[in-house]
GROMACS .gro file of C-alpha atoms in nm:
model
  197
    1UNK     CA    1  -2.324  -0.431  -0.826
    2UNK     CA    2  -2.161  -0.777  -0.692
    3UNK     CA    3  -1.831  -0.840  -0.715
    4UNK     CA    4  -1.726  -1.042  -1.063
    5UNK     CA    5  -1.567  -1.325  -0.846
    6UNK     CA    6  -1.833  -1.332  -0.613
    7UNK     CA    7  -2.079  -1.412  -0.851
    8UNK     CA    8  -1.848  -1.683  -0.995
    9UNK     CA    9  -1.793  -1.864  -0.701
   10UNK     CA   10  -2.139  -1.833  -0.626
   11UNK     CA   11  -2.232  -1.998  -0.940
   12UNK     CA   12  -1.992  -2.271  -0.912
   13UNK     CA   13  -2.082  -2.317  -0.555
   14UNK     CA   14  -2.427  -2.435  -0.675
   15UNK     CA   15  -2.314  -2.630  -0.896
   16UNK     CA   16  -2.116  -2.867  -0.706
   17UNK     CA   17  -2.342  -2.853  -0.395
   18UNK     CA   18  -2.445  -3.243  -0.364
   19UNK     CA   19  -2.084  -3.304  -0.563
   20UNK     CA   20  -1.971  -3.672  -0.399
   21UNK     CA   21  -1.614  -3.696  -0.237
   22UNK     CA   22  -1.452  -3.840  -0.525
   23UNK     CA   23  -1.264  -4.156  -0.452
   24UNK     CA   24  -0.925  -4.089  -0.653
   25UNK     CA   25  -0.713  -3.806  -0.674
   26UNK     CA   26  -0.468  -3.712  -0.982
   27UNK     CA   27  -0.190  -3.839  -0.852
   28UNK     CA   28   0.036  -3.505  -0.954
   29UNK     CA   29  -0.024  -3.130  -0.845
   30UNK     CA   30   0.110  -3.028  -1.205
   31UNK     CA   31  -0.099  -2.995  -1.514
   32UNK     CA   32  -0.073  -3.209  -1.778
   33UNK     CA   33  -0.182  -3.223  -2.099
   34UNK     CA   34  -0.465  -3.557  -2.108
   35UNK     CA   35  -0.652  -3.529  -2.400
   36UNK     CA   36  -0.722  -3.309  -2.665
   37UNK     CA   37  -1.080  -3.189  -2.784
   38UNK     CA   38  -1.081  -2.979  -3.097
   39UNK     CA   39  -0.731  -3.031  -3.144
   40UNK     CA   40  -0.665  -2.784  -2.836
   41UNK     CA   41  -0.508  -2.966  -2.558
   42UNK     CA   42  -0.714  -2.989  -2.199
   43UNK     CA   43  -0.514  -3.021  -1.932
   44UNK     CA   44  -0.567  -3.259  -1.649
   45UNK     CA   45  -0.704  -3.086  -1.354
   46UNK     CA   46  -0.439  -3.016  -1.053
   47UNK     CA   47  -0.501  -3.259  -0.755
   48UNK     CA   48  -0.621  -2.894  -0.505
   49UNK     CA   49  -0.576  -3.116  -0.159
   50UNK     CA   50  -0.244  -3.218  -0.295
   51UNK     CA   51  -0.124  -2.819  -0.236
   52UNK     CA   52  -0.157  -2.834   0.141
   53UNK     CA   53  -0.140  -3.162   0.326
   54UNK     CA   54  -0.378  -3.225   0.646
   55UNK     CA   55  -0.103  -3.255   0.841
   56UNK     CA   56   0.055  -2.956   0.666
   57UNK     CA   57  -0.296  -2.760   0.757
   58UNK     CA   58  -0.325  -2.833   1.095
   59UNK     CA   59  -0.009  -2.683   1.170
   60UNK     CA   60  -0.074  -2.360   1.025
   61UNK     CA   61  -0.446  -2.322   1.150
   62UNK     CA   62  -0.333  -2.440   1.486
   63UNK     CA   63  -0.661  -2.635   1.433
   64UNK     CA   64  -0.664  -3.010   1.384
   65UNK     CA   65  -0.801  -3.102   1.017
   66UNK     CA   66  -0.999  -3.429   1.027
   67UNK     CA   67  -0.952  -3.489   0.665
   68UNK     CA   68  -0.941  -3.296   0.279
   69UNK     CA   69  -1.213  -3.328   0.057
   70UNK     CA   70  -1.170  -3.242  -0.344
   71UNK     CA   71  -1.473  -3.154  -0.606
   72UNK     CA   72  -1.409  -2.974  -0.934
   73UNK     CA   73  -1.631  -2.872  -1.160
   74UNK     CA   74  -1.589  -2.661  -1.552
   75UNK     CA   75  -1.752  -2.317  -1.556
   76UNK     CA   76  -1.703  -2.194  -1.902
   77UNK     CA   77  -1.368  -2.209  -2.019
   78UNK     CA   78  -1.214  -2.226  -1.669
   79UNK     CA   79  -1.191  -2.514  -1.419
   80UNK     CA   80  -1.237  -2.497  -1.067
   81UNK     CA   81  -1.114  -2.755  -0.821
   82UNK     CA   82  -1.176  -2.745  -0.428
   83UNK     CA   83  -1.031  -2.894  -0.124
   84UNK     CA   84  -1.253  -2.855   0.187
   85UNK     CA   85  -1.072  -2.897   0.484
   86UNK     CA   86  -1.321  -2.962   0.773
   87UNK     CA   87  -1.138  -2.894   1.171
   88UNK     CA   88  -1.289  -3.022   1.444
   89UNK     CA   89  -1.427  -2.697   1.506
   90UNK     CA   90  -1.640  -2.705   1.201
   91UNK     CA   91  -1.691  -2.319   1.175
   92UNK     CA   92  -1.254  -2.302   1.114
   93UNK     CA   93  -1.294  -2.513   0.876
   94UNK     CA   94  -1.083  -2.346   0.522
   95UNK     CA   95  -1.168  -2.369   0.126
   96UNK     CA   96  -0.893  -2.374  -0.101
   97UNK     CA   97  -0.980  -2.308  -0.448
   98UNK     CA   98  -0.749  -2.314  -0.755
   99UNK     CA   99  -0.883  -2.151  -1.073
  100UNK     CA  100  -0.707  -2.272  -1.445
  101UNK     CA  101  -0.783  -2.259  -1.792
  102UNK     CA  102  -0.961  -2.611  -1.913
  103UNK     CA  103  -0.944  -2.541  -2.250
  104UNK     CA  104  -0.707  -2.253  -2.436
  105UNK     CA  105  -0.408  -2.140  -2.289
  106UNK     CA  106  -0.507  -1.781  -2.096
  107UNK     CA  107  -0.841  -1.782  -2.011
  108UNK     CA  108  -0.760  -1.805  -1.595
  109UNK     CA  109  -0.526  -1.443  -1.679
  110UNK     CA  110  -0.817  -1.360  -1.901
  111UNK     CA  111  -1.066  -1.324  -1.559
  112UNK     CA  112  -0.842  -1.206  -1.352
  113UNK     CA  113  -0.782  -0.909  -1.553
  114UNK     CA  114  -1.139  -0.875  -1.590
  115UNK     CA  115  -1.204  -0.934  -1.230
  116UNK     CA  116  -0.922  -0.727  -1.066
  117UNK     CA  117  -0.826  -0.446  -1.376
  118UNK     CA  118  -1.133  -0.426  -1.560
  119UNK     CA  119  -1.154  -0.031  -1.509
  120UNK     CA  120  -0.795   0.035  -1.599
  121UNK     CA  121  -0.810   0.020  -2.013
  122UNK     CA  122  -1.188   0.151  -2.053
  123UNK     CA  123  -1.114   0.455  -1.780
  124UNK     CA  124  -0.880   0.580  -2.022
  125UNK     CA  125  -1.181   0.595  -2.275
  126UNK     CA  126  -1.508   0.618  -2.141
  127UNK     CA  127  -1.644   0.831  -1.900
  128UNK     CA  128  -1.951   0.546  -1.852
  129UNK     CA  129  -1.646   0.285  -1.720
  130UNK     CA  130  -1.561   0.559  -1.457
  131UNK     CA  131  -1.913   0.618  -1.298
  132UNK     CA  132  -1.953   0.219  -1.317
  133UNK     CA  133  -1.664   0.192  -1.100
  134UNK     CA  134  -1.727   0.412  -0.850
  135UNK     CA  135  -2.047   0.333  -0.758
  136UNK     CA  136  -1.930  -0.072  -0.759
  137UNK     CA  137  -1.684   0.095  -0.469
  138UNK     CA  138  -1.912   0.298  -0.319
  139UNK     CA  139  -2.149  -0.008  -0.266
  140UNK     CA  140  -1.861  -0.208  -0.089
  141UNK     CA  141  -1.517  -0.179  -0.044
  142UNK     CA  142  -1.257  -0.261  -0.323
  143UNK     CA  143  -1.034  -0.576  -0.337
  144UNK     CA  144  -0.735  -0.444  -0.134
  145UNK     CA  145  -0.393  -0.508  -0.303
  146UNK     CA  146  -0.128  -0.746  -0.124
  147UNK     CA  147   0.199  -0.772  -0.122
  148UNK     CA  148   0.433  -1.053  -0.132
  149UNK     CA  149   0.181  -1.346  -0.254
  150UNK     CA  150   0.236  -1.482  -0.630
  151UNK     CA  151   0.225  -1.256  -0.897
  152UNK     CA  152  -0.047  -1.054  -0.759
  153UNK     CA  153  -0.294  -1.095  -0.490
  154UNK     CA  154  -0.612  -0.912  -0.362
  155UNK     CA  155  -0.817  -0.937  -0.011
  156UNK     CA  156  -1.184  -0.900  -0.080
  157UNK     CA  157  -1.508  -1.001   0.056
  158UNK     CA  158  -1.295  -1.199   0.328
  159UNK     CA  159  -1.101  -1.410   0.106
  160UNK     CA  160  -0.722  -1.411  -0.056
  161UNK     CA  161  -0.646  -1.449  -0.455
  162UNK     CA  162  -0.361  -1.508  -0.522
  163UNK     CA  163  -0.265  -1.553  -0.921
  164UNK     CA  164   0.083  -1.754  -1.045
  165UNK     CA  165   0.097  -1.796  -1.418
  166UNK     CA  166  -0.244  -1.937  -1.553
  167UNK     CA  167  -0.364  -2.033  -1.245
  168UNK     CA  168  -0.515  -1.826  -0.951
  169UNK     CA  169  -0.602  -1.946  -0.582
  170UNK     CA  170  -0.890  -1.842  -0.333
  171UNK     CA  171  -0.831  -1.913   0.010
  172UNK     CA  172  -1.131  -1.839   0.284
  173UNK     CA  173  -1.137  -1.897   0.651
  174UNK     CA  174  -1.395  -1.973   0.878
  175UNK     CA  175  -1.408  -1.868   1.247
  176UNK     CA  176  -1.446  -1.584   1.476
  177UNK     CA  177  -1.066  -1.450   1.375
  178UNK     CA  178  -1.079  -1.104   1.321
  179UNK     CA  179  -0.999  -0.960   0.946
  180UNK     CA  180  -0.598  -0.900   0.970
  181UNK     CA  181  -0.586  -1.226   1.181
  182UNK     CA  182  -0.764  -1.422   0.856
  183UNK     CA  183  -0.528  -1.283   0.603
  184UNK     CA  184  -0.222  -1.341   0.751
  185UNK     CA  185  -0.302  -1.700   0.789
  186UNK     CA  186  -0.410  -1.689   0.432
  187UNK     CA  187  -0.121  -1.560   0.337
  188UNK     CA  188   0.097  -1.873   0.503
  189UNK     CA  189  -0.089  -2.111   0.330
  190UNK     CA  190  -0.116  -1.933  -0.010
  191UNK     CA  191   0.296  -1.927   0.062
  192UNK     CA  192   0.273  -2.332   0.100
  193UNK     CA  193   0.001  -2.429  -0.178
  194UNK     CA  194   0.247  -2.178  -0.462
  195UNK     CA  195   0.553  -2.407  -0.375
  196UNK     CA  196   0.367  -2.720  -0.468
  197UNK     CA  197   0.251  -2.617  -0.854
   0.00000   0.00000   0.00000
């Protein structure tokens, strides 16, 4: 059984494959409210490449970013917005992702408690939850908890999530780094994108 966020990101990846660099940028990292659809306010969606400069990127890759390019796209009642930050050495290149709600208030916190601490409530209840998630662990290896990033933050399938209030970040790194290597330069730059939002 895949992964919950693995077969989001999957999904949204194929939706904005083709996606155009778009030729404005919000010009504020913070949410704000725009517009409101049903009388429930939509916030705007965070400006990702605004998180981490290039400049800002180069330094901690110890790669030289050519340039930063945004797409976001709705998936149900979240939004996800991308900044794809293409090195010289096109394999290091690094995808930062930020996750939020784009309609009601708690639906990013909604995911990630399904994603990370699904087993935790139903465990208590149902033998059936138990089995599911031991095989899911037996078939690969669990998100592994880290310390010190946001709220919380997991390492799985070669990427860092890191979750601050109702928003939650993926950052994945190309290259031949080896696994430790990866996350503790995800970990720098999750530390850099959470002071900017």
């Amino acid at each position: 059984m895949k992964h919950p966020f693995a077969l989001f990101f999957l999904s949204v990846a194929l939706s904005t494959s083709g996606c155009e660099k778009q030729a404005t940028a919000p010009p504020s990292p913070s949410p704000a409210v725009a517009e409101k659809t049903n009388d429930v306010p939509v916030p705007t969606a965070t400006n990702v490449c605004s998180l981490i400069s290039t400049e800002e990127m180069s330094a901690l890759l110890g790669q030289h970013v050519r340039e930063a390019t945004p797409s976001s796209r709705t998936h149900d009642r979240l939004r996800v917005s991308q900044c794809f930050y293409s090195t010289d050495e096109l394999s290091r290149s690094v995808s930062l992702t930020l996750t939020e709600s784009a309609s009601a208030p708690g639906a990013t916190r909604a995911f990630w408690r399904k994603a990370f601490h699904r087993g935790e409530e139903s465990e208590k209840k149902s033998k059936e939850a138990t089995e599911a998630r031991e095989e899911e662990e037996r078939a690969g290896r669990p998100p592994r908890e880290i310390s010190g990033c946001g709220e919380e933050a997991y390492w799985t399938a070669g990427s860092l999530y890191v979750l601050k209030g109702d928003h939650f970040l993926r950052i994945s790194l190309g290259g031949p780094d080896g696994e430790e290597q990866k996350l503790e330069k995800s970990k720098a730059l999750a530390a850099k994108a959470l002071t900017n939002f």
